[in-house]
RNA sequence: GGGAGCAUAGCUCAGUUGGUUUAGAGCAUCUGCCUUACAAGCAGAGGGUCCGCGGUUCGAACCCGUGUGCUCCCA
């Protein structure tokens, strides 16, 4: 069969993926084998595959394919997340383009559009994962809004509510005035922005409440909230203000009389040391407001526009009423102007401050008081102390382990989790209100009527809000096996807890921590044994990938250009565990070149097929080569096993790459390669094919397509590589490996000497070997002469005059050639080496002559130093002989 | 403001309880080769104040202190 010039990735990918699916290799059902379970971090249902997914899922596929080849029952569960905020934003955007406003729709109409959108775009991302070669059990595809899943979320809400872990409360929340919803702390991104610090004067009042002329200056970045001020706060130890504590001041424009109070919270050296308190619009102010029992006056509505609704007690002036409906940023300007007109702005300073923005819409968030549902996290953790201990004692092992600190630090400072979102797309909160405002919680209205018959006949209205997306995805490792909706079923009993979770560091708190919480609360055990955290994929300049920068490559185009295996190789070879990854397309090129290298090695072996010798003779040289590679392969298999166990995937791949490219192709194949059109020994051919198969097996989890293709082209196979079980690893024989290393060193040193002396590759040499072990060299002299282009090999006990001398360990090699040697260059080279050796020997001698070293160091260390000394001395002797021979 | 981490070749990174030749790999660079598997290749080479300073030790890239620079998380 004629093989194409290069490996054609696209054809192999389509062919093998379809074949694997048809054979059902990726499907798993419980049996007597040990399970190896991974649940995919569910991507957003309407998302498309990006580099982060590529990294993440390649890693998962490597782990799951390797487990499958190790005889485990490998189960990798796919699925998607309904992603309430992101998806709703997309649907709203789509409707806007069609000229439909969300506000003109009923909830049911909107949800119909959303489902339509989901049916159309949902799952595209899953198709893309197939392109990457991901071996997911597609029969198990889950979605966080599937009927059972939805019901399990309801069940958990009701359960936690019943346990007193969920409460409803008016709290200060992060409010996104664009999407009109509360955000959890984790959804707020702090950005540094240039703003201004305004110094505003509040006039002191006399006994009659009239302005006394004197004033108190407050520095603020948010003058638009001034009309909600309820107090001025100073530090009680601040001598500048002690006489003012207890006095009253007037709020500019609205002329509300407010007190000056004292609290240690206030930093004396920020601004003027006096802080205005606006409990409705700032978290810290709110905290102070509660402490000092102050009223909160809300002056901004849900969309961040001014409202006078709560100002009626202040008899608002026409000026104040003119602000109604003005957006917060315009309002800031207006109020500054108006206070300025009252001559109450003392000065303005430039200020760099941190501003919270919404992760989804980018809008500057407001702190806003609103009625939300919360989970009492302290209590939750107190009920399940394993949430903390499991991570600290490695019951759940984090890779890299440094994230354990981050986890425990976060857990130690945990805040209650706001789980309600003012959206429609998602699980609607299962709470109903009667006309009197009483709240009833139940899995459904029917359930409510059954549980609390007194509610029958009441006018009930369900809570408008939905639950935070993470309130459903924290159940993922259980509910993909229907562990919540159908407790105790065969799947959950077999697959849970899952083996490894692979996810991004950025969702450690959002998701990983909460799955651990849910795992202990609802399954009574850890949700996974190991967590492998990936870093962020950045571009080669270290920038985050973003649409604005346009530095986010189109993954499918990359797969088309380089092939899926090359993409997998490229992303894995440059991905240190847990660190950010600088993505560079040249890594993919390396992957494609590797494919090609494999392909060419295959072509060589296939060429031999027609020329296998009839007899069964095997030369000593070839026996040596085979024996060496057998052991080298065993050595690397053991190394890879350790690396995989430590989740050092990138290093495992590099190790395999080097084994194939360097040891197999550059050394082994060259050693056993017959001369032009010469027959190949039967043993060489058969063993080489077997080696090649083992190499493909080792590589398969990383590069599944090219390995499967080559495996089948090597010879007729009875099964597929994808499910071929690994043979147990055999310990390598060290002496054979050492001999191989010596041979490589000799060849490299001789080639280097040839190169330095500008001997043309085609020019043959006479090689003289001076060694104490000529028998060892006789077995491999054919390899040496082939590799360094020697016409003849001699053994000698003496220096060979007018030759290039090369020393490797205790052995000396003399190169004789027709070409005249450049003795000056040779001499310079030898002198340089001599100086290096002498420097080295001096440092070793210094160590050995140090009595304290000899007394304290371990015997084997001293022994080693002695060996270094004798090796170096021998080497110096050789160099000196070489120098003498040149003169 | 609080916490965590990082700094090794031009770039990206290894370097296991402190001792395995005065530090390794891949990529990039340079030199020579179109050698019948492979120029998407082959053979070789050069390149480092292990961030600075101080300390512990017989011995430090590794441990301790300190300074500098960077990154991330939290407020």
Short mmCIF file of N, CA, C and O (backbone and C1' of nucleotides) in Angstrom, two decimals, chain B residues 23-62:
data_model
loop_
_atom_site.label_atom_id
_atom_site.label_comp_id
_atom_site.label_asym_id
_atom_site.label_seq_id
_atom_site.Cartn_x
_atom_site.Cartn_y
_atom_site.Cartn_z
P A B 23 27.49 24.11 35.45
"O5'" A B 23 26.26 23.38 36.13
"C5'" A B 23 25.65 22.24 35.51
"C4'" A B 23 24.16 22.32 35.78
"C3'" A B 23 23.33 22.51 34.51
"O3'" A B 23 22.92 21.23 34.06
"C1'" A B 23 22.69 24.08 36.17
P G B 24 23.91 20.38 33.21
"O5'" G B 24 22.89 19.67 32.24
"C5'" G B 24 22.15 20.44 31.35
"C4'" G B 24 20.73 19.97 31.42
"C3'" G B 24 19.89 20.39 30.22
"O3'" G B 24 20.08 19.50 29.14
"C1'" G B 24 18.73 20.92 32.20
P A B 25 19.93 20.04 27.67
"O5'" A B 25 18.34 19.98 27.48
"C5'" A B 25 17.65 18.76 27.69
"C4'" A B 25 16.17 18.97 27.57
"C3'" A B 25 15.74 19.75 26.33
"O3'" A B 25 15.65 18.89 25.22
"C1'" A B 25 14.64 20.62 28.24
P G B 26 15.87 19.47 23.77
"O5'" G B 26 14.49 20.21 23.49
"C5'" G B 26 13.28 19.47 23.34
"C4'" G B 26 12.13 20.44 23.24
"C3'" G B 26 12.31 21.53 22.18
"O3'" G B 26 11.91 21.07 20.91
"C1'" G B 26 11.64 22.51 24.23
P C B 27 12.59 21.67 19.63
"O5'" C B 27 12.10 23.19 19.62
"C5'" C B 27 10.73 23.50 19.33
"C4'" C B 27 10.48 24.97 19.59
"C3'" C B 27 11.36 25.93 18.80
"O3'" C B 27 10.88 26.14 17.47
"C1'" C B 27 11.28 26.62 21.05
P A B 28 11.94 26.39 16.31
"O5'" A B 28 12.60 27.79 16.75
"C5'" A B 28 11.88 29.01 16.58
"C4'" A B 28 12.69 30.16 17.14
"C3'" A B 28 14.06 30.36 16.50
"O3'" A B 28 14.00 31.10 15.31
"C1'" A B 28 14.27 30.40 18.86
P U B 29 15.06 30.81 14.17
"O5'" U B 29 16.44 31.24 14.84
"C5'" U B 29 16.72 32.62 15.12
"C4'" U B 29 18.11 32.75 15.68
"C3'" U B 29 19.23 32.17 14.83
"O3'" U B 29 19.61 33.08 13.81
"C1'" U B 29 19.52 31.47 17.08
P C B 30 20.04 32.49 12.38
"O5'" C B 30 21.51 31.92 12.67
"C5'" C B 30 22.57 32.81 13.05
"C4'" C B 30 23.78 32.01 13.44
"C3'" C B 30 24.22 30.97 12.40
"O3'" C B 30 24.99 31.56 11.37
"C1'" C B 30 24.19 29.97 14.54
P U B 31 24.96 30.90 9.92
"O5'" U B 31 25.86 29.61 10.14
"C5'" U B 31 27.25 29.73 10.47
"C4'" U B 31 27.86 28.36 10.60
"C3'" U B 31 27.56 27.41 9.46
"O3'" U B 31 28.40 27.66 8.33
"C1'" U B 31 27.26 26.28 11.51
P G B 32 27.84 27.36 6.87
"O5'" G B 32 27.90 25.78 6.79
"C5'" G B 32 29.16 25.11 6.96
"C4'" G B 32 28.92 23.65 7.06
"C3'" G B 32 27.99 23.08 5.99
"O3'" G B 32 28.65 22.94 4.76
"C1'" G B 32 27.38 22.19 8.09
P C B 33 27.80 22.70 3.44
"O5'" C B 33 27.37 21.18 3.66
"C5'" C B 33 26.38 20.64 2.87
"C4'" C B 33 25.91 19.34 3.48
"C3'" C B 33 24.64 18.82 2.85
"O3'" C B 33 24.93 18.04 1.70
"C1'" C B 33 24.35 18.91 5.19
P C B 34 24.62 18.67 0.28
"O5'" C B 34 23.11 18.17 0.08
"C5'" C B 34 22.02 18.87 0.62
"C4'" C B 34 20.81 17.95 0.61
"C3'" C B 34 20.80 16.99 -0.58
"O3'" C B 34 21.47 15.77 -0.21
"C1'" C B 34 18.78 18.22 -0.56
P U B 35 20.89 14.37 -0.56
"O5'" U B 35 21.69 13.51 0.49
"C5'" U B 35 22.76 12.68 0.10
"C4'" U B 35 22.78 11.53 1.05
"C3'" U B 35 21.40 11.00 1.43
"O3'" U B 35 21.01 10.01 0.51
"C1'" U B 35 22.78 11.31 3.35
P U B 36 19.67 10.17 -0.34
"O5'" U B 36 18.58 9.45 0.40
"C5'" U B 36 18.02 9.06 1.47
"C4'" U B 36 16.87 8.17 1.08
"C3'" U B 36 17.06 6.76 1.62
"O3'" U B 36 15.79 6.32 1.98
"C1'" U B 36 16.76 6.65 -0.70
P A B 37 15.67 5.55 3.35
"O5'" A B 37 14.33 6.21 3.88
"C5'" A B 37 13.11 6.07 3.15
"C4'" A B 37 12.07 6.91 3.82
"C3'" A B 37 12.48 8.37 4.05
"O3'" A B 37 12.18 9.14 2.90
"C1'" A B 37 11.63 7.44 6.07
P C B 38 13.07 10.43 2.56
"O5'" C B 38 12.53 11.50 3.60
"C5'" C B 38 11.19 12.01 3.50
"C4'" C B 38 10.83 12.69 4.79
"C3'" C B 38 11.70 13.89 5.16
"O3'" C B 38 11.21 15.05 4.52
"C1'" C B 38 11.41 12.48 7.04
P A B 39 12.13 15.91 3.58
"O5'" A B 39 11.94 17.44 4.02
"C5'" A B 39 11.68 17.84 5.35
"C4'" A B 39 12.21 19.24 5.51
"C3'" A B 39 11.85 20.18 4.36
"O3'" A B 39 11.52 21.44 4.88
"C1'" A B 39 14.19 20.12 4.67
P A B 40 9.99 21.89 4.92
"O5'" A B 40 9.45 21.46 6.36
"C5'" A B 40 9.65 22.30 7.54
"C4'" A B 40 9.25 21.48 8.75
"C3'" A B 40 9.79 20.07 8.63
"O3'" A B 40 10.73 19.62 9.58
"C1'" A B 40 7.36 20.09 8.54
P G B 41 10.93 19.50 10.96
"O5'" G B 41 11.84 18.19 11.05
"C5'" G B 41 11.41 17.00 10.38
"C4'" G B 41 12.53 16.43 9.54
"C3'" G B 41 13.89 16.33 10.20
"O3'" G B 41 13.94 15.28 11.12
"C1'" G B 41 14.14 17.07 7.98
P C B 42 14.91 15.36 12.38
"O5'" C B 42 16.32 15.09 11.71
"C5'" C B 42 16.60 13.83 11.14
"C4'" C B 42 18.01 13.83 10.64
"C3'" C B 42 19.07 14.29 11.63
"O3'" C B 42 19.41 13.27 12.54
"C1'" C B 42 19.44 15.35 9.58
P A B 43 19.83 13.65 14.03
"O5'" A B 43 21.29 14.20 13.79
"C5'" A B 43 22.29 13.34 13.30
"C4'" A B 43 23.56 14.11 13.11
"C3'" A B 43 23.95 14.97 14.29
"O3'" A B 43 24.54 14.20 15.31
"C1'" A B 43 24.16 16.23 12.32
P G B 44 24.51 14.71 16.81
"O5'" G B 44 25.46 15.94 16.56
"C5'" G B 44 26.12 16.59 17.55
"C4'" G B 44 26.90 17.72 16.94
"C3'" G B 44 26.86 18.95 17.78
"O3'" G B 44 27.75 18.83 18.87
"C1'" G B 44 26.43 19.57 15.57
P A B 45 27.34 19.37 20.31
"O5'" A B 45 27.64 20.93 20.08
"C5'" A B 45 28.94 21.35 19.69
"C4'" A B 45 28.90 22.78 19.26
"C3'" A B 45 28.46 23.76 20.33
"O3'" A B 45 29.57 24.12 21.14
"C1'" A B 45 27.30 24.22 18.33
P G B 46 29.37 24.47 22.68
"O5'" G B 46 28.95 26.01 22.57
"C5'" G B 46 29.85 26.97 22.01
"C4'" G B 46 29.07 28.22 21.69
"C3'" G B 46 28.37 28.85 22.88
"O3'" G B 46 29.25 29.71 23.59
"C1'" G B 46 26.86 28.69 21.08
P G B 47 29.20 29.75 25.17
"O5'" G B 47 27.80 30.44 25.45
"C5'" G B 47 27.57 31.81 25.06
"C4'" G B 47 26.10 32.11 25.17
"C3'" G B 47 25.51 31.93 26.56
"O3'" G B 47 25.68 33.12 27.32
"C1'" G B 47 24.12 30.90 24.93
P G B 48 26.59 33.07 28.65
"O5'" G B 48 25.53 33.02 29.81
"C5'" G B 48 24.19 33.51 29.65
"C4'" G B 48 23.45 33.27 30.94
"C3'" G B 48 24.28 33.55 32.19
"O3'" G B 48 23.83 34.73 32.81
"C1'" G B 48 23.12 31.43 32.31
P U B 49 24.84 35.86 33.22
"O5'" U B 49 25.02 35.68 34.80
"C5'" U B 49 26.23 35.29 35.33
"C4'" U B 49 26.02 35.08 36.80
"C3'" U B 49 24.57 35.30 37.29
"O3'" U B 49 24.31 34.51 38.43
"C1'" U B 49 25.97 36.94 38.24
P C B 50 24.24 33.23 38.96
"O5'" C B 50 22.76 32.93 38.53
"C5'" C B 50 21.69 33.64 39.20
"C4'" C B 50 20.41 32.97 38.85
"C3'" C B 50 19.50 32.78 40.05
"O3'" C B 50 18.18 33.02 39.62
"C1'" C B 50 19.95 30.69 39.06
P C B 51 17.26 33.89 40.56
"O5'" C B 51 17.78 35.39 40.42
"C5'" C B 51 17.91 36.01 39.16
"C4'" C B 51 17.94 37.50 39.35
"C3'" C B 51 18.73 37.97 40.56
"O3'" C B 51 20.13 38.03 40.30
"C1'" C B 51 16.63 39.03 40.56
P G B 52 21.14 37.76 41.53
"O5'" G B 52 21.11 39.14 42.30
"C5'" G B 52 21.58 40.33 41.66
"C4'" G B 52 21.54 41.48 42.63
"C3'" G B 52 22.21 41.22 43.97
"O3'" G B 52 23.62 41.40 43.90
"C1'" G B 52 20.10 42.18 44.34
P C B 53 24.56 40.48 44.82
"O5'" C B 53 24.25 41.01 46.29
"C5'" C B 53 24.61 42.34 46.68
"C4'" C B 53 24.07 42.64 48.06
"C3'" C B 53 24.50 41.66 49.15
"O3'" C B 53 25.79 41.90 49.64
"C1'" C B 53 22.17 42.05 49.32
P G B 54 26.65 40.66 50.20
"O5'" G B 54 25.89 40.27 51.53
"C5'" G B 54 26.06 41.07 52.70
"C4'" G B 54 25.11 40.63 53.76
"C3'" G B 54 25.32 39.23 54.34
"O3'" G B 54 26.40 39.16 55.25
"C1'" G B 54 23.03 39.55 53.95
P G B 55 27.19 37.75 55.39
"O5'" G B 55 26.12 36.79 56.07
"C5'" G B 55 25.81 36.94 57.44
"C4'" G B 55 24.63 36.09 57.82
"C3'" G B 55 24.89 34.60 57.96
"O3'" G B 55 25.52 34.29 59.19
"C1'" G B 55 22.86 34.94 56.81
P U B 56 26.46 33.02 59.31
"O5'" U B 56 25.42 31.82 59.25
"C5'" U B 56 24.53 31.58 60.34
"C4'" U B 56 23.70 30.36 60.05
"C3'" U B 56 24.49 29.11 59.69
"O3'" U B 56 24.98 28.44 60.84
"C1'" U B 56 22.72 29.39 58.16
P U B 57 26.50 27.98 60.90
"O5'" U B 57 26.54 26.83 59.81
"C5'" U B 57 25.80 25.63 59.99
"C4'" U B 57 25.88 24.79 58.76
"C3'" U B 57 27.30 24.53 58.25
"O3'" U B 57 27.92 23.48 58.97
"C1'" U B 57 25.89 25.13 56.44
P C B 58 29.45 23.62 59.35
"O5'" C B 58 30.20 23.48 57.95
"C5'" C B 58 31.59 23.72 57.85
"C4'" C B 58 32.10 23.22 56.52
"C3'" C B 58 31.25 23.62 55.32
"O3'" C B 58 31.60 24.90 54.85
"C1'" C B 58 31.67 21.30 55.23
P G B 59 30.47 25.91 54.42
"O5'" G B 59 29.83 25.16 53.16
"C5'" G B 59 30.57 25.10 51.94
"C4'" G B 59 29.83 24.27 50.93
"C3'" G B 59 28.43 24.74 50.60
"O3'" G B 59 28.46 25.76 49.63
"C1'" G B 59 28.42 22.40 50.97
P A B 60 27.32 26.87 49.63
"O5'" A B 60 26.01 26.07 49.22
"C5'" A B 60 25.89 25.46 47.92
"C4'" A B 60 24.52 25.80 47.34
"C3'" A B 60 24.35 27.27 46.97
"O3'" A B 60 23.43 27.35 45.90
"C1'" A B 60 22.84 26.74 48.68
P A B 61 23.94 27.30 44.40
"O5'" A B 61 22.66 27.77 43.58
"C5'" A B 61 22.17 29.10 43.69
"C4'" A B 61 20.69 29.13 43.39
"C3'" A B 61 19.81 28.56 44.50
"O3'" A B 61 19.46 29.57 45.41
"C1'" A B 61 19.22 27.58 42.42
P C B 62 19.38 29.25 46.98
"O5'" C B 62 18.27 28.11 47.12
"C5'" C B 62 16.91 28.38 46.77
"C4'" C B 62 16.14 27.08 46.84
"C3'" C B 62 16.09 26.48 48.24
"O3'" C B 62 14.80 25.95 48.47
"C1'" C B 62 17.06 24.93 46.75
#
